[in-house]
C-alpha cells in the first residue's frame, strides 16, 4: 500500500560511467546497481548533451536518485543514439558520422626554377656557359661528319675522273689504230686501180680481214666508253643526292638538340 502524505527523503547517487570505442560507434556505459529499466530516463538536449535521470526507493521514505548530463562528441550522429539496459548496466550507443574522404591525387613535384646568376649570364653571352658547352660537341660532330662526307665525295669524283680519262685514252688509241689501218687499206686500193680485175690473192684477203677486225674493235670500244660514261654520270648524281640528304638530316638533328637545350633552360 502506498504511503500517501509521507515526504520522500532523497539521497544523491553518482553513477560510474566510462566510454568504450567501436569501429563505427562510441558507447557510454553507466553502472546502475539496483535500478530497473522503468526507473531510468535517457534524453538528448538541444545543446548536444546526454541527460541521464533515475530514481528508486531504498525503503520507507528514503529514495536514491541521480541526474547527470554528459556532452555528446561532435563525431557522432545524435539522431541515431540508442540505449539498452542489461545486468545493472546502461549501454548508450553513439553511432559515428559517416564521412566520405575524397580521393585526391598527390600533388606533382614542382620543378624548382632555374636561377641564372650574373656570372652565368655573362658566360652565356660570351659563348662559354652551360648551353654553349652543350652545343659545342654537337656542332663539332656535325662538322666532322660533313668533312668525312666531303672526303668520300671527292674520292669518288677523283676515281670516276681517272677511270674516264683511261677510257678516253684507250678509245683514242683504238681510233688512231683504226684510222691508220683504214689509210693503209685506202692506199692499197689506190695501187690496185687500173689493174686487171681478178681474184684477190691470200695477202689481200688477210689485209681485208685485219681491217674489218680492227673496225669492229673500234666500234665496240667506242660503245663501251659511251655506256660507262653514262653509268659514271648516274653514279655521281646518286652520290650527290645521298650526301645532300645526309647533310639535311644532320642539320635537322642539330636544330632539334638546340631547341631541347633552350627549352630546359627556360623551364
Short mmCIF file of C-alpha atoms in Angstrom, two decimals:
data_model
loop_
_atom_site.label_atom_id
_atom_site.label_comp_id
_atom_site.label_asym_id
_atom_site.label_seq_id
_atom_site.Cartn_x
_atom_site.Cartn_y
_atom_site.Cartn_z
CA UNK A 1 0.00 0.00 0.00
CA UNK A 2 1.41 3.38 -0.98
CA UNK A 3 2.32 5.78 1.76
CA UNK A 4 0.49 8.98 0.88
CA UNK A 5 1.43 12.18 2.65
CA UNK A 6 4.87 10.92 3.63
CA UNK A 7 7.60 13.20 2.38
CA UNK A 8 10.38 11.48 0.45
CA UNK A 9 13.95 11.77 1.56
CA UNK A 10 16.32 11.62 -1.41
CA UNK A 11 19.93 10.56 -1.38
CA UNK A 12 22.00 11.66 -4.34
CA UNK A 13 23.74 8.93 -6.31
CA UNK A 14 26.69 9.41 -8.65
CA UNK A 15 26.79 6.60 -11.23
CA UNK A 16 30.15 5.40 -12.57
CA UNK A 17 30.44 5.95 -16.34
CA UNK A 18 33.05 5.11 -18.94
CA UNK A 19 33.46 5.29 -22.71
CA UNK A 20 34.29 2.36 -24.98
CA UNK A 21 35.10 2.65 -28.64
CA UNK A 22 33.88 0.50 -31.55
CA UNK A 23 34.79 0.77 -35.24
CA UNK A 24 31.54 2.57 -36.08
CA UNK A 25 30.34 3.95 -32.71
CA UNK A 26 31.22 5.31 -29.29
CA UNK A 27 29.48 3.54 -26.36
CA UNK A 28 28.82 5.09 -22.91
CA UNK A 29 28.48 2.51 -20.13
CA UNK A 30 26.89 3.53 -16.77
CA UNK A 31 26.88 1.22 -13.73
CA UNK A 32 23.41 1.39 -12.06
CA UNK A 33 23.14 -1.37 -9.44
CA UNK A 34 19.64 -1.96 -8.09
CA UNK A 35 17.88 0.06 -10.78
CA UNK A 36 15.31 -1.17 -13.26
CA UNK A 37 14.67 -0.07 -16.83
CA UNK A 38 11.40 1.71 -15.98
CA UNK A 39 13.19 3.78 -13.31
CA UNK A 40 15.54 5.37 -15.90
CA UNK A 41 15.17 8.17 -18.44
CA UNK A 42 17.60 8.94 -21.26
CA UNK A 43 17.33 12.07 -23.44
CA UNK A 44 19.45 14.25 -25.75
CA UNK A 45 19.15 18.00 -25.27
CA UNK A 46 19.27 20.69 -27.97
CA UNK A 47 22.75 21.65 -26.75
CA UNK A 48 24.14 18.19 -27.63
CA UNK A 49 24.15 16.84 -24.09
CA UNK A 50 23.14 13.36 -22.98
CA UNK A 51 20.80 13.60 -19.96
CA UNK A 52 20.54 10.60 -17.63
CA UNK A 53 17.84 10.62 -14.88
CA UNK A 54 16.91 7.82 -12.46
CA UNK A 55 15.39 7.24 -9.01
CA UNK A 56 14.37 4.24 -6.89
CA UNK A 57 13.12 3.57 -3.36
CA UNK A 58 15.52 2.07 -0.87
CA UNK A 59 12.99 1.55 1.99
CA UNK A 60 10.42 3.61 3.89
CA UNK A 61 10.51 7.19 2.64
CA UNK A 62 14.13 7.01 1.51
CA UNK A 63 14.94 7.27 -2.18
CA UNK A 64 18.09 7.08 -4.25
CA UNK A 65 18.31 9.38 -7.28
CA UNK A 66 20.78 10.78 -9.85
CA UNK A 67 20.76 13.45 -12.52
CA UNK A 68 23.73 13.56 -14.92
CA UNK A 69 24.46 15.38 -18.17
CA UNK A 70 27.33 14.34 -20.43
CA UNK A 71 28.43 16.21 -23.59
CA UNK A 72 27.92 14.28 -26.81
CA UNK A 73 31.05 14.01 -29.02
CA UNK A 74 30.96 16.05 -32.25
CA UNK A 75 31.86 12.98 -34.30
CA UNK A 76 28.58 11.12 -33.54
CA UNK A 77 25.09 11.32 -35.04
CA UNK A 78 22.64 12.49 -32.33
CA UNK A 79 19.61 11.26 -34.32
CA UNK A 80 20.83 7.65 -34.16
CA UNK A 81 21.65 7.37 -30.42
CA UNK A 82 20.15 4.27 -28.79
CA UNK A 83 20.13 2.84 -25.22
CA UNK A 84 19.97 -0.67 -23.74
CA UNK A 85 19.77 -1.73 -20.06
CA UNK A 86 21.18 -5.13 -19.12
CA UNK A 87 22.72 -6.64 -15.97
CA UNK A 88 22.52 -3.37 -13.97
CA UNK A 89 24.39 -1.56 -16.73
CA UNK A 90 23.09 1.09 -19.09
CA UNK A 91 24.65 0.98 -22.59
CA UNK A 92 24.16 4.12 -24.68
CA UNK A 93 25.43 3.72 -28.23
CA UNK A 94 26.54 6.80 -30.24
CA UNK A 95 26.99 5.93 -33.98
CA UNK A 96 29.79 7.84 -35.71
CA UNK A 97 29.06 10.20 -38.58
CA UNK A 98 29.99 8.56 -41.87
CA UNK A 99 32.14 10.88 -43.89
CA UNK A 100 33.49 10.03 -47.33
CA UNK A 101 37.11 11.02 -47.65
CA UNK A 102 37.66 12.42 -51.15
CA UNK A 103 40.41 10.70 -53.01
CA UNK A 104 42.85 13.36 -54.03
CA UNK A 105 45.85 12.79 -56.18
CA UNK A 106 49.18 13.58 -54.58
CA UNK A 107 50.49 16.90 -55.81
CA UNK A 108 53.05 16.57 -58.54
CA UNK A 109 56.50 17.75 -57.56
CA UNK A 110 57.16 21.29 -58.64
CA UNK A 111 60.33 21.72 -60.59
CA UNK A 112 62.40 24.47 -58.99
CA UNK A 113 63.04 27.43 -61.29
CA UNK A 114 66.48 27.84 -62.74
CA UNK A 115 68.06 30.93 -61.29
CA UNK A 116 70.71 32.41 -63.51
CA UNK A 117 73.43 34.39 -61.83
CA UNK A 118 75.11 37.39 -63.40
CA UNK A 119 78.25 35.32 -63.93
CA UNK A 120 76.30 32.62 -65.83
CA UNK A 121 74.54 35.21 -67.98
CA UNK A 122 77.88 36.77 -68.88
CA UNK A 123 79.31 33.36 -69.80
CA UNK A 124 76.28 32.59 -71.99
CA UNK A 125 76.68 35.87 -73.85
CA UNK A 126 80.38 35.14 -74.36
CA UNK A 127 79.61 31.58 -75.54
CA UNK A 128 81.19 29.80 -72.54
CA UNK A 129 78.09 28.97 -70.45
CA UNK A 130 76.45 25.54 -69.91
CA UNK A 131 74.32 25.88 -73.05
CA UNK A 132 77.32 26.83 -75.14
CA UNK A 133 79.32 23.93 -73.66
CA UNK A 134 76.49 21.54 -74.57
CA UNK A 135 76.22 22.85 -78.12
CA UNK A 136 79.90 22.67 -78.96
CA UNK A 137 80.16 18.83 -79.08
CA UNK A 138 77.10 18.66 -81.35
CA UNK A 139 78.47 21.25 -83.75
CA UNK A 140 81.91 19.58 -83.81
CA UNK A 141 80.39 16.20 -84.58
CA UNK A 142 78.31 17.68 -87.41
CA UNK A 143 81.36 19.36 -88.91
CA UNK A 144 83.30 16.10 -88.66
CA UNK A 145 80.55 14.19 -90.49
CA UNK A 146 80.43 16.89 -93.16
CA UNK A 147 84.18 16.62 -93.60
CA UNK A 148 84.04 12.81 -93.95
CA UNK A 149 81.19 13.03 -96.46
CA UNK A 150 83.09 15.63 -98.48
CA UNK A 151 86.22 13.44 -98.50
CA UNK A 152 84.19 10.45 -99.75
CA UNK A 153 82.60 12.58 -102.47
CA UNK A 154 85.96 13.97 -103.62
CA UNK A 155 87.48 10.47 -103.67
CA UNK A 156 84.64 9.07 -105.77
CA UNK A 157 84.87 12.03 -108.16
CA UNK A 158 88.62 11.52 -108.49
CA UNK A 159 88.23 7.79 -109.16
CA UNK A 160 85.50 8.40 -111.72
CA UNK A 161 87.57 11.07 -113.48
CA UNK A 162 90.63 8.84 -113.54
CA UNK A 163 88.61 5.94 -114.99
CA UNK A 164 87.05 8.24 -117.58
CA UNK A 165 90.46 9.53 -118.65
CA UNK A 166 91.77 5.98 -119.03
CA UNK A 167 88.79 5.03 -121.16
CA UNK A 168 89.18 8.14 -123.30
CA UNK A 169 92.86 7.38 -123.81
CA UNK A 170 92.08 3.78 -124.80
CA UNK A 171 89.35 4.96 -127.18
CA UNK A 172 91.69 7.49 -128.78
CA UNK A 173 94.35 4.81 -129.20
CA UNK A 174 91.87 2.47 -130.85
CA UNK A 175 90.60 5.26 -133.05
CA UNK A 176 94.15 6.12 -134.09
CA UNK A 177 94.93 2.49 -134.92
CA UNK A 178 91.72 2.11 -136.87
CA UNK A 179 92.38 5.26 -138.84
CA UNK A 180 95.89 4.08 -139.61
CA UNK A 181 94.63 0.74 -140.85
CA UNK A 182 91.96 2.49 -142.88
CA UNK A 183 94.63 4.66 -144.55
CA UNK A 184 96.71 1.59 -145.30
CA UNK A 185 93.72 -0.08 -146.92
CA UNK A 186 92.93 3.06 -148.86
CA UNK A 187 96.49 3.23 -150.17
CA UNK A 188 96.31 -0.44 -151.16
CA UNK A 189 93.13 0.16 -153.10
CA UNK A 190 94.67 3.09 -154.98
CA UNK A 191 97.54 0.93 -156.06
CA UNK A 192 95.12 -1.62 -157.48
CA UNK A 193 93.28 0.93 -159.66
CA UNK A 194 93.90 0.34 -163.36
CA UNK A 195 94.94 -3.26 -162.85
CA UNK A 196 93.01 -6.08 -164.37
CA UNK A 197 90.31 -7.31 -162.09
CA UNK A 198 90.80 -10.77 -160.90
CA UNK A 199 90.65 -12.91 -157.84
CA UNK A 200 92.39 -11.50 -154.74
CA UNK A 201 95.48 -13.29 -153.57
CA UNK A 202 95.89 -14.50 -149.94
CA UNK A 203 97.71 -11.33 -148.81
CA UNK A 204 94.85 -9.06 -149.90
CA UNK A 205 92.28 -11.25 -148.19
CA UNK A 206 94.32 -11.20 -144.99
CA UNK A 207 94.53 -7.39 -145.10
CA UNK A 208 90.75 -7.12 -145.55
CA UNK A 209 90.15 -9.41 -142.59
CA UNK A 210 92.55 -7.43 -140.37
CA UNK A 211 90.91 -4.14 -141.35
CA UNK A 212 87.43 -5.47 -140.66
CA UNK A 213 88.59 -6.87 -137.29
CA UNK A 214 90.07 -3.51 -136.20
CA UNK A 215 86.96 -1.67 -137.31
CA UNK A 216 84.76 -3.94 -135.17
CA UNK A 217 87.08 -3.39 -132.17
CA UNK A 218 86.80 0.36 -132.69
CA UNK A 219 83.01 0.23 -132.74
CA UNK A 220 82.91 -1.97 -129.60
CA UNK A 221 85.39 0.22 -127.68
CA UNK A 222 83.51 3.40 -128.61
CA UNK A 223 80.18 1.90 -127.47
CA UNK A 224 81.69 0.73 -124.15
CA UNK A 225 83.18 4.17 -123.48
CA UNK A 226 79.83 5.87 -124.03
CA UNK A 227 77.97 3.33 -121.87
CA UNK A 228 80.46 3.53 -118.98
CA UNK A 229 80.44 7.34 -119.10
CA UNK A 230 76.64 7.29 -118.73
CA UNK A 231 76.90 4.88 -115.75
CA UNK A 232 79.51 7.13 -114.06
CA UNK A 233 77.31 10.17 -114.54
CA UNK A 234 74.34 8.36 -112.93
CA UNK A 235 76.57 7.24 -110.03
CA UNK A 236 77.72 10.82 -109.41
CA UNK A 237 74.10 12.07 -109.41
CA UNK A 238 73.04 9.40 -106.89
CA UNK A 239 76.05 10.16 -104.69
CA UNK A 240 75.32 13.90 -104.69
CA UNK A 241 71.67 13.24 -103.72
CA UNK A 242 72.74 10.93 -100.85
CA UNK A 243 75.24 13.47 -99.48
CA UNK A 244 72.58 16.23 -99.62
CA UNK A 245 70.11 14.01 -97.69
CA UNK A 246 72.71 13.23 -95.01
CA UNK A 247 73.52 16.94 -94.58
CA UNK A 248 69.81 17.81 -94.23
CA UNK A 249 69.34 15.11 -91.55
CA UNK A 250 72.38 16.37 -89.62
CA UNK A 251 71.17 19.99 -89.75
CA UNK A 252 67.71 18.91 -88.52
CA UNK A 253 69.25 16.91 -85.64
CA UNK A 254 71.43 19.85 -84.66
CA UNK A 255 68.46 22.25 -84.60
CA UNK A 256 66.43 19.71 -82.53
CA UNK A 257 69.23 19.45 -79.97
CA UNK A 258 69.50 23.24 -79.73
CA UNK A 259 65.72 23.52 -79.20
CA UNK A 260 65.84 20.97 -76.33
CA UNK A 261 68.62 22.90 -74.58
CA UNK A 262 66.70 26.17 -74.83
CA UNK A 263 63.62 24.54 -73.54
CA UNK A 264 65.36 23.00 -70.47
CA UNK A 265 66.97 26.31 -69.59
CA UNK A 266 63.76 28.34 -69.87
CA UNK A 267 61.90 25.91 -67.64
#
